Coordinates of N, CA, C and O in Angstrom, one line a residue:
M29 N -19.2 -25.6 23.2 CA -19.3 -26.9 24.3 C -19.1 -28.5 23.2 O -18.7 -27.8 21.6
C30 N -18.6 -28.8 24.3 CA -18.1 -30.0 23.6 C -18.8 -31.9 23.8 O -18.8 -31.7 24.6
G31 N -20.4 -31.8 23.3 CA -20.7 -33.2 22.8 C -20.2 -34.0 23.1 O -21.0 -35.1 23.3
R32 N -20.2 -34.3 21.5 CA -19.6 -35.2 20.8 C -18.3 -35.0 20.1 O -18.1 -33.9 19.9
Y33 N -17.6 -36.2 19.4 CA -16.0 -36.3 19.3 C -16.2 -37.2 18.0 O -16.3 -38.5 18.7
S34 N -14.8 -37.1 17.4 CA -14.6 -38.9 16.6 C -13.3 -38.9 17.0 O -12.4 -38.5 17.1
L35 N -13.4 -40.4 16.5 CA -11.6 -41.2 16.9 C -11.9 -42.2 15.7 O -12.2 -43.8 16.5
Y36 N -11.2 -41.9 14.3 CA -11.0 -42.8 13.7 C -9.6 -42.9 13.5 O -9.2 -42.7 13.7
Q37 N -9.8 -44.5 13.0 CA -7.7 -44.9 12.8 C -7.6 -45.5 11.3 O -6.8 -45.1 11.7
E38 N -9.0 -45.4 10.9 CA -8.7 -45.6 8.7 C -7.4 -44.7 8.4 O -7.9 -42.9 9.0
D39 N -6.4 -44.7 7.5 CA -5.4 -43.6 7.2 C -5.2 -42.8 8.3 O -5.0 -41.7 7.1
N40 N -5.0 -43.2 9.6 CA -4.7 -42.4 10.3 C -3.1 -43.0 11.0 O -3.7 -44.0 12.2
D41 N -2.1 -43.2 11.0 CA -0.9 -43.9 11.3 C -1.3 -43.3 13.1 O -0.7 -43.9 14.2
E42 N -1.1 -41.5 12.9 CA -0.3 -41.4 14.4 C -2.0 -42.0 15.7 O -1.9 -42.2 16.5
I43 N -2.9 -41.8 15.5 CA -4.1 -42.5 16.1 C -4.1 -44.2 16.0 O -3.9 -44.4 17.1
R44 N -3.8 -44.8 15.1 CA -4.1 -46.3 14.9 C -2.5 -47.0 15.7 O -2.4 -46.9 17.0
E45 N -1.7 -46.3 16.1 CA -0.6 -46.5 16.8 C -0.3 -45.5 18.6 O -0.2 -46.4 19.1
I46 N -1.4 -44.8 18.6 CA -2.0 -44.5 19.8 C -3.0 -45.5 20.3 O -2.4 -46.6 21.7
L47 N -3.7 -46.1 19.6 CA -4.5 -46.6 20.1 C -4.1 -48.4 20.1 O -4.7 -49.3 21.3
E48 N -3.2 -48.2 19.0 CA -2.2 -50.2 19.3 C -1.2 -50.0 21.2 O -0.9 -50.8 21.5
R49 N -1.0 -48.7 21.5 CA -0.3 -48.6 22.8 C -1.6 -49.1 24.2 O -1.5 -48.7 25.0
T50 N -2.6 -48.6 24.0 CA -3.6 -48.8 24.6 C -4.1 -49.8 25.5 O -4.5 -50.9 24.6
E51 N -4.6 -49.7 26.9 CA -4.3 -51.0 27.9 C -6.6 -50.8 27.7 O -6.6 -50.2 28.3
G52 N -7.1 -51.7 27.4 CA -8.2 -51.7 28.0 C -9.8 -51.5 26.4 O -8.3 -50.8 25.0
D53 N -10.3 -51.8 26.7 CA -10.9 -51.3 25.6 C -11.8 -49.8 25.9 O -12.0 -49.0 26.0
V54 N -11.5 -49.9 23.8 CA -11.7 -48.2 24.2 C -12.4 -48.4 22.6 O -12.3 -48.6 22.0
K55 N -13.6 -46.7 23.0 CA -14.4 -47.0 22.1 C -14.3 -46.2 20.8 O -13.1 -44.7 21.3
T56 N -13.8 -46.7 19.5 CA -13.7 -45.1 18.5 C -15.1 -44.9 17.5 O -16.1 -45.9 17.8
G57 N -14.7 -44.5 16.4 CA -15.3 -44.0 15.7 C -15.6 -42.7 16.2 O -15.3 -42.0 16.7
E58 N -17.9 -42.4 16.5 CA -18.1 -40.8 17.1 C -18.3 -41.3 18.6 O -18.8 -42.1 19.5
I59 N -17.6 -40.5 19.3 CA -17.5 -41.0 21.1 C -18.3 -39.6 22.1 O -18.8 -39.1 20.9
F60 N -19.2 -40.6 22.6 CA -20.4 -40.2 23.4 C -19.5 -40.0 24.2 O -19.1 -40.8 25.4
P61 N -20.2 -39.0 25.7 CA -20.0 -39.3 27.5 C -20.3 -40.2 27.5 O -21.2 -40.9 27.6
T62 N -19.8 -40.6 28.9 CA -20.0 -41.9 28.9 C -19.1 -42.8 28.9 O -19.1 -44.1 29.0
D63 N -19.2 -43.0 27.3 CA -17.8 -43.9 26.8 C -16.8 -43.8 27.5 O -16.1 -42.8 27.7
K64 N -16.2 -45.2 27.1 CA -14.7 -45.2 27.6 C -13.5 -44.9 26.3 O -14.2 -45.1 24.7
A65 N -13.1 -43.9 26.6 CA -12.4 -43.4 25.9 C -11.0 -43.2 25.4 O -10.5 -43.0 26.6
L66 N -9.9 -43.0 24.8 CA -8.4 -43.0 24.7 C -8.1 -41.1 25.6 O -8.7 -40.6 24.6
V67 N -7.3 -41.5 25.8 CA -6.8 -40.1 26.5 C -5.3 -40.2 27.1 O -5.1 -41.8 27.5
L68 N -4.5 -39.3 26.6 CA -2.9 -39.7 27.7 C -2.4 -38.9 28.5 O -3.2 -38.0 29.0
I69 N -2.2 -40.1 29.6 CA -2.1 -39.5 30.8 C -0.3 -39.6 31.2 O -0.4 -40.6 30.5
R70 N 0.5 -38.3 32.1 CA 1.7 -38.5 32.4 C 1.8 -39.5 33.5 O 1.4 -39.2 34.3
R71 N 2.3 -40.7 33.0 CA 2.3 -41.4 34.5 C 4.3 -41.7 35.0 O 5.0 -41.8 33.6
Q72 N 4.7 -41.6 35.7 CA 6.0 -40.6 36.2 C 6.8 -40.3 34.8 O 5.9 -38.7 34.6
N73 N 7.9 -40.5 34.0 CA 8.0 -39.7 32.9 C 7.7 -40.5 31.9 O 8.5 -39.8 30.5
D74 N 7.0 -41.3 31.4 CA 6.1 -41.1 30.5 C 4.7 -41.1 30.3 O 3.9 -40.6 31.2
I75 N 4.5 -40.5 28.7 CA 3.3 -40.3 28.2 C 2.5 -41.7 28.0 O 2.7 -42.6 26.7
C76 N 1.2 -42.1 28.8 CA 0.2 -43.2 28.3 C -1.0 -43.2 27.9 O -1.6 -42.1 28.9
P77 N -1.5 -43.5 26.9 CA -2.6 -44.1 26.4 C -3.5 -44.8 27.7 O -3.0 -45.9 28.0
E78 N -5.0 -44.3 27.4 CA -5.5 -45.3 28.8 C -7.2 -45.1 28.8 O -7.8 -44.5 27.4
A79 N -7.6 -45.9 28.8 CA -9.1 -46.2 28.3 C -10.0 -45.6 29.6 O -9.8 -45.6 31.0
V80 N -10.9 -44.5 29.0 CA -11.2 -43.8 30.5 C -12.8 -43.2 30.0 O -12.9 -42.6 29.1
K81 N -13.8 -43.1 31.1 CA -14.6 -42.6 31.0 C -14.7 -41.1 30.5 O -15.0 -40.7 31.4
W82 N -15.6 -40.6 30.0 CA -15.6 -39.3 29.3 C -17.3 -38.7 30.8 O -18.1 -39.4 29.8
G83 N -16.8 -38.2 31.2 CA -17.5 -37.2 32.6 C -16.9 -37.3 33.3 O -17.6 -38.6 34.4
F84 N -17.5 -36.3 34.5 CA -17.4 -36.0 36.1 C -19.3 -36.4 36.2 O -19.6 -35.9 36.0
P85 N -18.7 -36.8 37.8 CA -20.3 -37.1 38.0 C -20.5 -35.2 38.8 O -19.7 -35.1 38.7
G86 N -22.1 -34.9 37.7 CA -22.1 -33.7 39.0 C -22.6 -33.9 40.5 O -22.5 -34.8 40.8
F87 N -22.6 -32.8 40.0 CA -22.6 -32.6 41.8 C -24.2 -33.5 43.1 O -25.9 -33.8 42.5
R88 N -23.3 -33.8 43.8 CA -24.3 -35.1 44.1 C -25.4 -36.6 43.3 O -26.0 -36.8 42.9
N89 N -23.4 -36.7 42.6 CA -24.4 -37.1 41.0 C -25.4 -37.3 40.6 O -25.8 -38.1 40.4
K90 N -25.8 -36.0 40.7 CA -26.3 -36.0 39.8 C -26.1 -35.2 38.0 O -25.7 -34.9 37.7
G91 N -26.7 -35.9 37.3 CA -26.4 -36.0 36.0 C -24.4 -36.0 35.5 O -24.4 -37.3 36.1
L92 N -23.8 -35.6 34.3 CA -22.9 -35.2 33.9 C -21.8 -34.2 33.9 O -22.6 -33.5 32.6
I93 N -20.6 -34.1 33.9 CA -19.9 -32.6 34.1 C -18.7 -33.8 32.5 O -18.4 -34.6 32.6
I94 N -19.6 -33.0 31.4 CA -19.0 -33.4 30.0 C -17.3 -32.5 30.3 O -16.5 -32.6 29.3
N95 N -17.7 -31.2 30.0 CA -16.8 -30.4 29.9 C -16.5 -29.3 30.8 O -17.7 -29.3 32.1
A96 N -15.2 -28.3 31.4 CA -14.8 -27.5 32.3 C -14.6 -26.1 31.7 O -13.5 -26.3 29.9
R97 N -14.7 -25.5 31.7 CA -14.2 -23.8 31.3 C -12.8 -23.1 31.6 O -12.8 -23.4 32.7
A98 N -12.5 -22.9 30.8 CA -11.0 -22.5 30.9 C -10.9 -21.8 31.9 O -9.7 -21.2 32.4
E99 N -11.9 -20.2 31.8 CA -12.0 -19.3 32.7 C -12.2 -19.7 33.9 O -11.9 -18.4 34.6
T100 N -13.0 -20.4 34.4 CA -13.2 -20.9 35.6 C -12.7 -22.3 35.9 O -13.1 -22.3 37.1
I101 N -11.1 -23.2 35.9 CA -11.3 -23.9 36.5 C -10.5 -24.3 37.9 O -10.3 -24.9 38.6
Q102 N -9.5 -23.0 37.9 CA -8.8 -22.2 39.1 C -9.7 -21.9 40.1 O -9.4 -22.0 41.3
E103 N -11.4 -21.5 39.6 CA -12.3 -21.0 41.0 C -13.1 -22.7 41.3 O -13.4 -22.3 42.5
K104 N -13.3 -23.3 40.5 CA -14.1 -24.2 41.1 C -13.4 -25.9 41.5 O -12.6 -25.5 40.7
T105 N -13.9 -26.2 42.8 CA -13.2 -27.3 43.4 C -13.4 -28.5 43.0 O -12.4 -28.4 42.5
M106 N -13.7 -29.0 41.9 CA -13.7 -29.9 40.9 C -13.5 -30.2 40.2 O -12.1 -31.0 40.0
F107 N -12.9 -28.9 39.7 CA -11.7 -28.8 38.5 C -10.1 -28.4 39.1 O -9.2 -29.6 38.7
R108 N -10.5 -27.3 40.1 CA -8.9 -26.6 40.9 C -8.5 -28.4 41.4 O -7.2 -27.6 41.6
K109 N -8.9 -28.8 42.5 CA -7.8 -29.9 42.9 C -7.5 -30.9 41.4 O -6.5 -31.9 41.7
C110 N -7.7 -30.8 40.3 CA -7.7 -32.1 39.2 C -6.1 -30.9 38.0 O -5.3 -32.0 38.3
L111 N -5.4 -28.9 38.3 CA -5.1 -28.7 38.2 C -3.5 -29.7 38.2 O -3.0 -29.7 37.1
P112 N -3.4 -29.1 39.1 CA -1.3 -29.7 40.0 C -1.6 -31.2 38.8 O -0.1 -31.4 38.4
S113 N -1.9 -32.1 39.2 CA -1.3 -33.7 38.4 C -2.4 -34.3 37.4 O -2.0 -34.9 37.2
G114 N -3.6 -33.6 37.2 CA -4.9 -34.2 36.7 C -5.1 -34.0 35.4 O -6.3 -33.6 35.0
R115 N -4.2 -33.3 34.8 CA -4.2 -33.0 33.3 C -4.1 -33.9 32.1 O -3.6 -35.0 32.9
C116 N -4.8 -33.6 30.8 CA -4.7 -35.4 30.3 C -5.0 -34.4 29.0 O -5.9 -33.3 28.4
I117 N -4.8 -35.2 28.4 CA -4.4 -34.9 26.5 C -5.5 -36.0 25.9 O -5.9 -37.6 26.3
I118 N -6.9 -35.1 25.2 CA -7.8 -36.7 24.7 C -7.3 -36.7 22.9 O -7.7 -35.2 22.0
P119 N -6.7 -37.5 22.6 CA -6.8 -38.1 21.0 C -7.7 -38.0 20.6 O -8.7 -38.7 21.2
S120 N -7.8 -36.7 18.7 CA -9.6 -37.0 18.0 C -8.7 -37.5 16.7 O -8.1 -37.1 16.5
T121 N -10.2 -37.3 16.0 CA -9.8 -37.1 14.6 C -10.5 -35.7 14.4 O -11.3 -35.4 13.3
G122 N -11.5 -35.6 14.9 CA -12.0 -33.6 14.8 C -12.8 -33.7 15.9 O -13.7 -34.8 17.0
F123 N -13.9 -32.6 16.1 CA -15.9 -32.5 17.2 C -16.5 -32.3 16.0 O -16.2 -32.1 15.5
F124 N -17.4 -32.3 16.8 CA -18.6 -31.9 16.5 C -19.5 -31.2 16.9 O -19.7 -30.8 18.7
E125 N -19.7 -30.2 16.1 CA -20.9 -29.5 16.9 C -21.7 -28.7 15.9 O -22.0 -29.3 14.5
W126 N -23.5 -28.3 16.3 CA -24.5 -28.1 15.8 C -24.5 -26.9 15.6 O -24.8 -26.3 16.2
S127 N -25.0 -26.6 13.9 CA -25.9 -25.2 14.6 C -26.9 -24.9 15.0 O -27.4 -25.7 15.9
H128 N -27.6 -23.3 15.7 CA -28.1 -23.1 15.8 C -29.4 -22.8 15.5 O -30.5 -22.2 16.4
D129 N -29.4 -22.9 14.7 CA -30.5 -22.4 13.3 C -31.9 -23.2 13.1 O -31.7 -24.4 13.7
K130 N -32.4 -23.3 12.7 CA -33.5 -24.3 12.7 C -33.5 -25.5 11.9 O -34.0 -26.5 12.3
N131 N -32.0 -25.5 11.4 CA -31.6 -26.9 10.5 C -30.9 -27.5 11.7 O -31.0 -29.0 10.6
K132 N -29.9 -27.2 11.9 CA -29.4 -28.0 12.9 C -28.6 -29.0 12.5 O -28.2 -30.2 12.8
Q133 N -27.5 -28.5 11.3 CA -26.4 -28.8 10.8 C -25.6 -29.4 11.4 O -25.2 -28.8 12.4
K134 N -25.3 -29.9 11.8 CA -24.5 -31.4 12.1 C -22.4 -30.7 11.3 O -22.4 -31.4 10.3
Y135 N -21.5 -30.2 12.4 CA -20.7 -30.2 11.5 C -19.8 -30.7 12.3 O -19.0 -30.5 13.5
L136 N -18.5 -31.6 11.6 CA -16.8 -31.5 12.1 C -16.1 -30.9 12.2 O -15.9 -30.1 10.8
F137 N -15.3 -30.4 13.0 CA -14.0 -29.6 13.2 C -12.8 -29.8 13.4 O -12.7 -30.7 14.8
N138 N -11.9 -30.0 12.5 CA -10.3 -30.6 13.1 C -9.3 -29.6 12.2 O -10.0 -28.1 12.0
L139 N -8.2 -30.0 12.6 CA -7.3 -29.2 12.3 C -6.2 -29.2 10.5 O -6.7 -30.3 10.6
P140 N -6.6 -28.3 10.1 CA -6.0 -28.2 8.3 C -4.6 -29.0 8.4 O -3.5 -28.8 9.4
G141 N -3.9 -30.2 7.6 CA -2.9 -30.5 7.1 C -2.4 -31.7 7.9 O -1.7 -32.0 8.3
T142 N -4.0 -32.4 9.2 CA -3.2 -32.7 10.1 C -4.3 -34.2 10.5 O -6.3 -33.7 10.1
G143 N -4.1 -35.0 10.4 CA -5.4 -36.4 10.5 C -5.8 -36.4 11.8 O -6.5 -36.9 12.6
A144 N -5.1 -35.3 13.5 CA -5.3 -35.8 14.1 C -5.3 -34.6 15.3 O -5.1 -33.3 14.1
L145 N -6.3 -34.7 15.7 CA -7.0 -33.5 16.6 C -6.6 -33.5 18.4 O -7.3 -34.7 18.6
Y146 N -5.8 -33.0 18.7 CA -5.5 -32.7 20.2 C -6.6 -31.8 21.2 O -6.2 -31.4 21.3
M147 N -7.3 -32.7 22.2 CA -7.6 -31.2 23.5 C -7.7 -31.9 24.7 O -6.9 -32.7 24.9
A148 N -7.6 -30.1 25.4 CA -7.0 -30.8 27.2 C -7.9 -30.7 27.5 O -9.1 -30.3 27.5
G149 N -7.4 -31.6 28.4 CA -8.7 -32.2 29.9 C -8.2 -32.3 30.8 O -6.8 -31.9 30.7
L150 N -8.7 -32.4 32.0 CA -8.7 -32.9 33.1 C -9.7 -34.5 33.2 O -10.8 -34.9 33.0
F151 N -8.1 -35.6 34.6 CA -9.4 -36.7 34.5 C -9.2 -36.3 36.3 O -8.3 -35.3 37.0
N152 N -10.2 -37.2 37.0 CA -10.2 -37.4 38.5 C -10.6 -39.0 38.9 O -11.0 -39.6 37.8
N153 N -10.5 -39.1 40.0 CA -11.1 -41.0 39.9 C -11.9 -41.2 41.4 O -12.2 -39.9 41.7
Y154 N -13.6 -41.2 40.3 CA -14.8 -41.5 42.0 C -15.0 -42.9 41.5 O -15.0 -43.7 40.4
S155 N -15.1 -43.1 42.8 CA -15.2 -44.8 42.0 C -14.5 -45.4 42.5 O -15.4 -46.1 41.7
G156 N -13.5 -45.8 41.8 CA -12.8 -46.5 41.5 C -12.1 -46.7 40.5 O -12.2 -46.8 39.2
E157 N -13.5 -45.6 39.5 CA -13.1 -45.4 37.6 C -12.5 -43.9 37.9 O -13.0 -43.0 37.6
T158 N -11.9 -43.9 36.5 CA -11.1 -42.4 36.1 C -11.9 -41.9 35.3 O -12.1 -42.5 34.2
N159 N -12.0 -40.4 34.9 CA -13.3 -39.8 34.4 C -12.4 -39.2 34.0 O -11.6 -38.6 34.6
F160 N -13.0 -38.0 33.0 CA -12.0 -37.0 32.4 C -13.0 -36.4 31.5 O -14.8 -36.9 31.7
V161 N -13.2 -35.4 31.4 CA -14.1 -34.1 31.0 C -12.8 -33.2 29.9 O -11.4 -32.8 30.1
I162 N -13.8 -32.5 28.9 CA -12.2 -31.7 28.2 C -12.4 -30.6 27.9 O -13.5 -29.7 29.1
I163 N -11.8 -29.9 28.5 CA -11.5 -28.6 28.5 C -12.4 -27.1 27.3 O -11.9 -27.4 26.4
T164 N -13.3 -26.4 27.5 CA -12.8 -25.3 26.6 C -12.8 -23.9 26.7 O -12.9 -24.1 27.9
T165 N -13.1 -23.0 26.0 CA -12.9 -21.6 26.2 C -13.7 -20.9 24.9 O -14.4 -21.3 24.4
D166 N -13.5 -19.9 24.3 CA -14.4 -19.3 23.4 C -13.9 -20.0 22.5 O -12.7 -20.0 22.3
A167 N -14.2 -19.2 21.7 CA -14.5 -19.8 20.2 C -14.0 -18.9 19.5 O -13.7 -17.7 19.5
N168 N -12.7 -19.7 18.6 CA -12.0 -18.2 17.5 C -13.5 -17.8 16.2 O -14.4 -18.4 15.9
E169 N -12.2 -17.8 15.3 CA -13.2 -17.0 14.3 C -13.5 -18.1 13.4 O -14.5 -18.3 12.4
S170 N -12.9 -19.3 13.8 CA -13.1 -21.0 12.7 C -14.7 -21.5 13.3 O -15.1 -22.3 12.3
M171 N -14.6 -21.1 14.2 CA -15.5 -21.7 14.8 C -17.1 -20.7 15.4 O -18.2 -21.3 15.8
A172 N -17.2 -19.4 15.8 CA -17.8 -18.1 16.1 C -18.9 -18.4 15.9 O -19.9 -18.5 16.4
D173 N -19.1 -18.9 13.8 CA -20.5 -18.9 13.8 C -21.6 -19.9 13.6 O -22.5 -20.2 13.6
I174 N -20.9 -21.3 14.2 CA -21.4 -22.0 14.8 C -22.2 -22.0 16.0 O -22.7 -23.1 17.1
H175 N -21.1 -21.7 17.5 CA -20.9 -21.9 18.4 C -20.5 -21.0 19.1 O -19.3 -20.1 18.8
N176 N -20.3 -20.7 21.0 CA -19.3 -19.4 21.3 C -18.6 -20.0 21.9 O -17.8 -19.6 22.4
R177 N -18.2 -22.1 21.5 CA -17.5 -22.5 22.9 C -16.6 -23.3 21.9 O -17.2 -24.1 20.9
M178 N -16.1 -23.8 22.5 CA -14.8 -25.1 21.2 C -13.7 -25.2 22.8 O -13.6 -25.1 23.7
P179 N -13.3 -26.6 22.0 CA -12.8 -27.0 23.2 C -11.2 -26.2 23.2 O -11.1 -25.7 22.1
V180 N -10.6 -26.9 24.1 CA -9.2 -26.2 24.0 C -8.3 -27.3 23.1 O -7.7 -28.0 23.5
V181 N -7.8 -27.0 21.4 CA -7.9 -27.6 20.5 C -5.8 -27.3 21.3 O -5.6 -26.1 21.0
L182 N -5.4 -28.6 20.9 CA -3.8 -28.4 21.6 C -2.6 -29.1 20.0 O -3.2 -29.4 19.4
N183 N -2.0 -27.0 20.1 CA -0.6 -27.7 18.3 C 0.1 -29.1 19.2 O 0.3 -29.1 20.3
K184 N 0.7 -29.8 18.3 CA 1.2 -30.7 18.2 C 2.4 -30.3 19.7 O 3.0 -31.1 20.5
D185 N 3.0 -28.7 19.6 CA 4.2 -28.8 20.4 C 4.0 -28.5 21.9 O 4.5 -27.9 22.5
E186 N 2.9 -28.0 21.9 CA 2.2 -28.1 23.1 C 1.2 -29.0 24.1 O 1.4 -29.4 25.0
L187 N 1.2 -30.4 23.5 CA 1.4 -31.6 24.1 C 2.0 -32.2 25.2 O 1.2 -31.5 26.2
T188 N 3.3 -31.9 25.1 CA 3.7 -32.4 26.4 C 4.2 -30.9 27.2 O 4.1 -31.3 28.7
L189 N 3.7 -29.6 27.3 CA 4.1 -28.3 27.5 C 2.5 -28.6 29.1 O 2.9 -28.2 30.3
W190 N 1.4 -29.0 27.8 CA 0.8 -29.6 28.4 C 0.7 -30.1 29.9 O -0.3 -30.4 31.3
L191 N 1.3 -31.7 29.6 CA 1.2 -32.1 30.5 C 2.7 -31.4 31.5 O 3.2 -32.8 32.8
G192 N 3.3 -31.2 31.3 CA 4.5 -30.7 32.3 C 4.3 -30.1 33.3 O 3.1 -30.4 33.9
S193 N 5.3 -28.5 32.7 CA 4.1 -27.8 34.5 C 2.9 -27.0 35.0 O 2.1 -26.8 33.6
L194 N 2.6 -26.8 35.8 CA 1.4 -26.2 36.2 C 1.1 -24.7 35.4 O 0.4 -24.5 34.1
E195 N 2.1 -23.9 35.3 CA 2.2 -22.9 35.5 C 2.0 -22.3 33.3 O 1.7 -22.3 33.4
Q196 N 3.0 -23.5 32.4 CA 3.4 -24.1 30.9 C 2.0 -24.1 31.3 O 1.3 -23.8 30.4
S197 N 1.1 -24.9 31.6 CA -0.3 -25.6 31.0 C -1.8 -24.6 30.9 O -2.3 -23.7 30.6
L198 N -1.4 -23.5 32.0 CA -2.2 -22.4 32.4 C -2.0 -21.2 31.6 O -2.4 -20.1 31.0
N199 N -0.3 -21.2 31.0 CA -0.6 -20.1 29.5 C -0.9 -21.2 28.4 O -1.3 -19.7 27.7
I200 N -0.8 -22.0 28.9 CA -1.6 -22.5 27.0 C -3.5 -21.9 27.4 O -3.3 -22.1 26.2
L201 N -3.4 -22.2 28.9 CA -5.4 -21.5 27.9 C -5.3 -20.0 27.6 O -6.8 -20.0 27.6
K202 N -4.2 -19.4 28.1 CA -4.7 -17.8 28.0 C -4.1 -17.8 26.2 O -4.6 -16.3 25.6
E203 N -3.5 -18.7 25.3 CA -3.3 -18.4 24.1 C -4.2 -18.4 23.8 O -5.3 -19.3 24.0
K204 N -4.5 -18.0 22.2 CA -4.8 -18.1 21.4 C -5.1 -19.7 20.6 O -4.3 -20.1 20.4
R205 N -6.0 -20.3 20.3 CA -6.4 -21.6 19.9 C -6.5 -21.6 18.4 O -6.9 -20.5 17.5
P206 N -5.8 -22.6 17.7 CA -5.9 -23.1 16.1 C -7.2 -22.5 15.2 O -7.7 -22.5 15.8
M207 N -6.8 -22.2 14.3 CA -7.9 -21.9 13.5 C -8.4 -23.6 12.8 O -7.3 -23.6 12.5
L208 N -9.6 -24.2 13.1 CA -9.7 -25.4 12.4 C -10.5 -25.4 11.0 O -11.4 -24.0 11.1
L209 N -10.7 -26.2 10.4 CA -11.4 -26.7 9.2 C -12.8 -26.6 10.0 O -12.6 -27.9 10.3
K210 N -13.5 -26.8 8.7 CA -15.3 -26.7 9.7 C -16.0 -27.8 8.1 O -15.7 -27.1 6.9
Q211 N -16.1 -28.8 8.3 CA -16.4 -29.7 7.4 C -18.9 -29.8 7.7 O -18.1 -30.4 9.5
L212 N -19.5 -30.0 6.6 CA -20.8 -30.1 6.6 C -20.7 -31.4 7.0 O -20.6 -32.7 5.9
C213 N -21.6 -32.2 7.6 CA -21.8 -34.1 8.1 C -23.1 -34.1 7.5 O -24.2 -33.1 7.8
G214 N -22.4 -35.0 6.5 CA -24.9 -34.8 5.6 C -24.6 -36.6 5.7 O -25.5 -37.5 5.9

């Protein structure tokens, strides 16, 4: 699962440049569900940064759905409808996960050698507001000791592919995700 992530622009030119192009108020720092966060969406032939609320309303508007399983998004009506034209990218500087032992240690996961981490997502409109979810997959070896799920982390060369054709996007969901760095937060 991915229940929190970070978006810091200090010492990160890539993230700062995207934030400067964003219209609307976007939260930075630690991002929580229901926050208006930075999301990249294809509009015509351009990739546009937008402020979008994290979480789809749950069934009968009860609760909040913040993640979608890559393995079932083609089956679940809520997500299947978004796949053809509702794919987005969530820029971040890493995501958080907690250990499941008695200590409940908080860890930050990010990509080695880069200050930005991009996650695959889906967006849709509900009652006039655009909302997004983060797509998750089985955890790889770099994360499996902390949690059995992880976001679908996109390599830089996959960003335009994810927002391209549906076939390319579905192929990305089948591939192994990159290895991540794990840092204990304290």
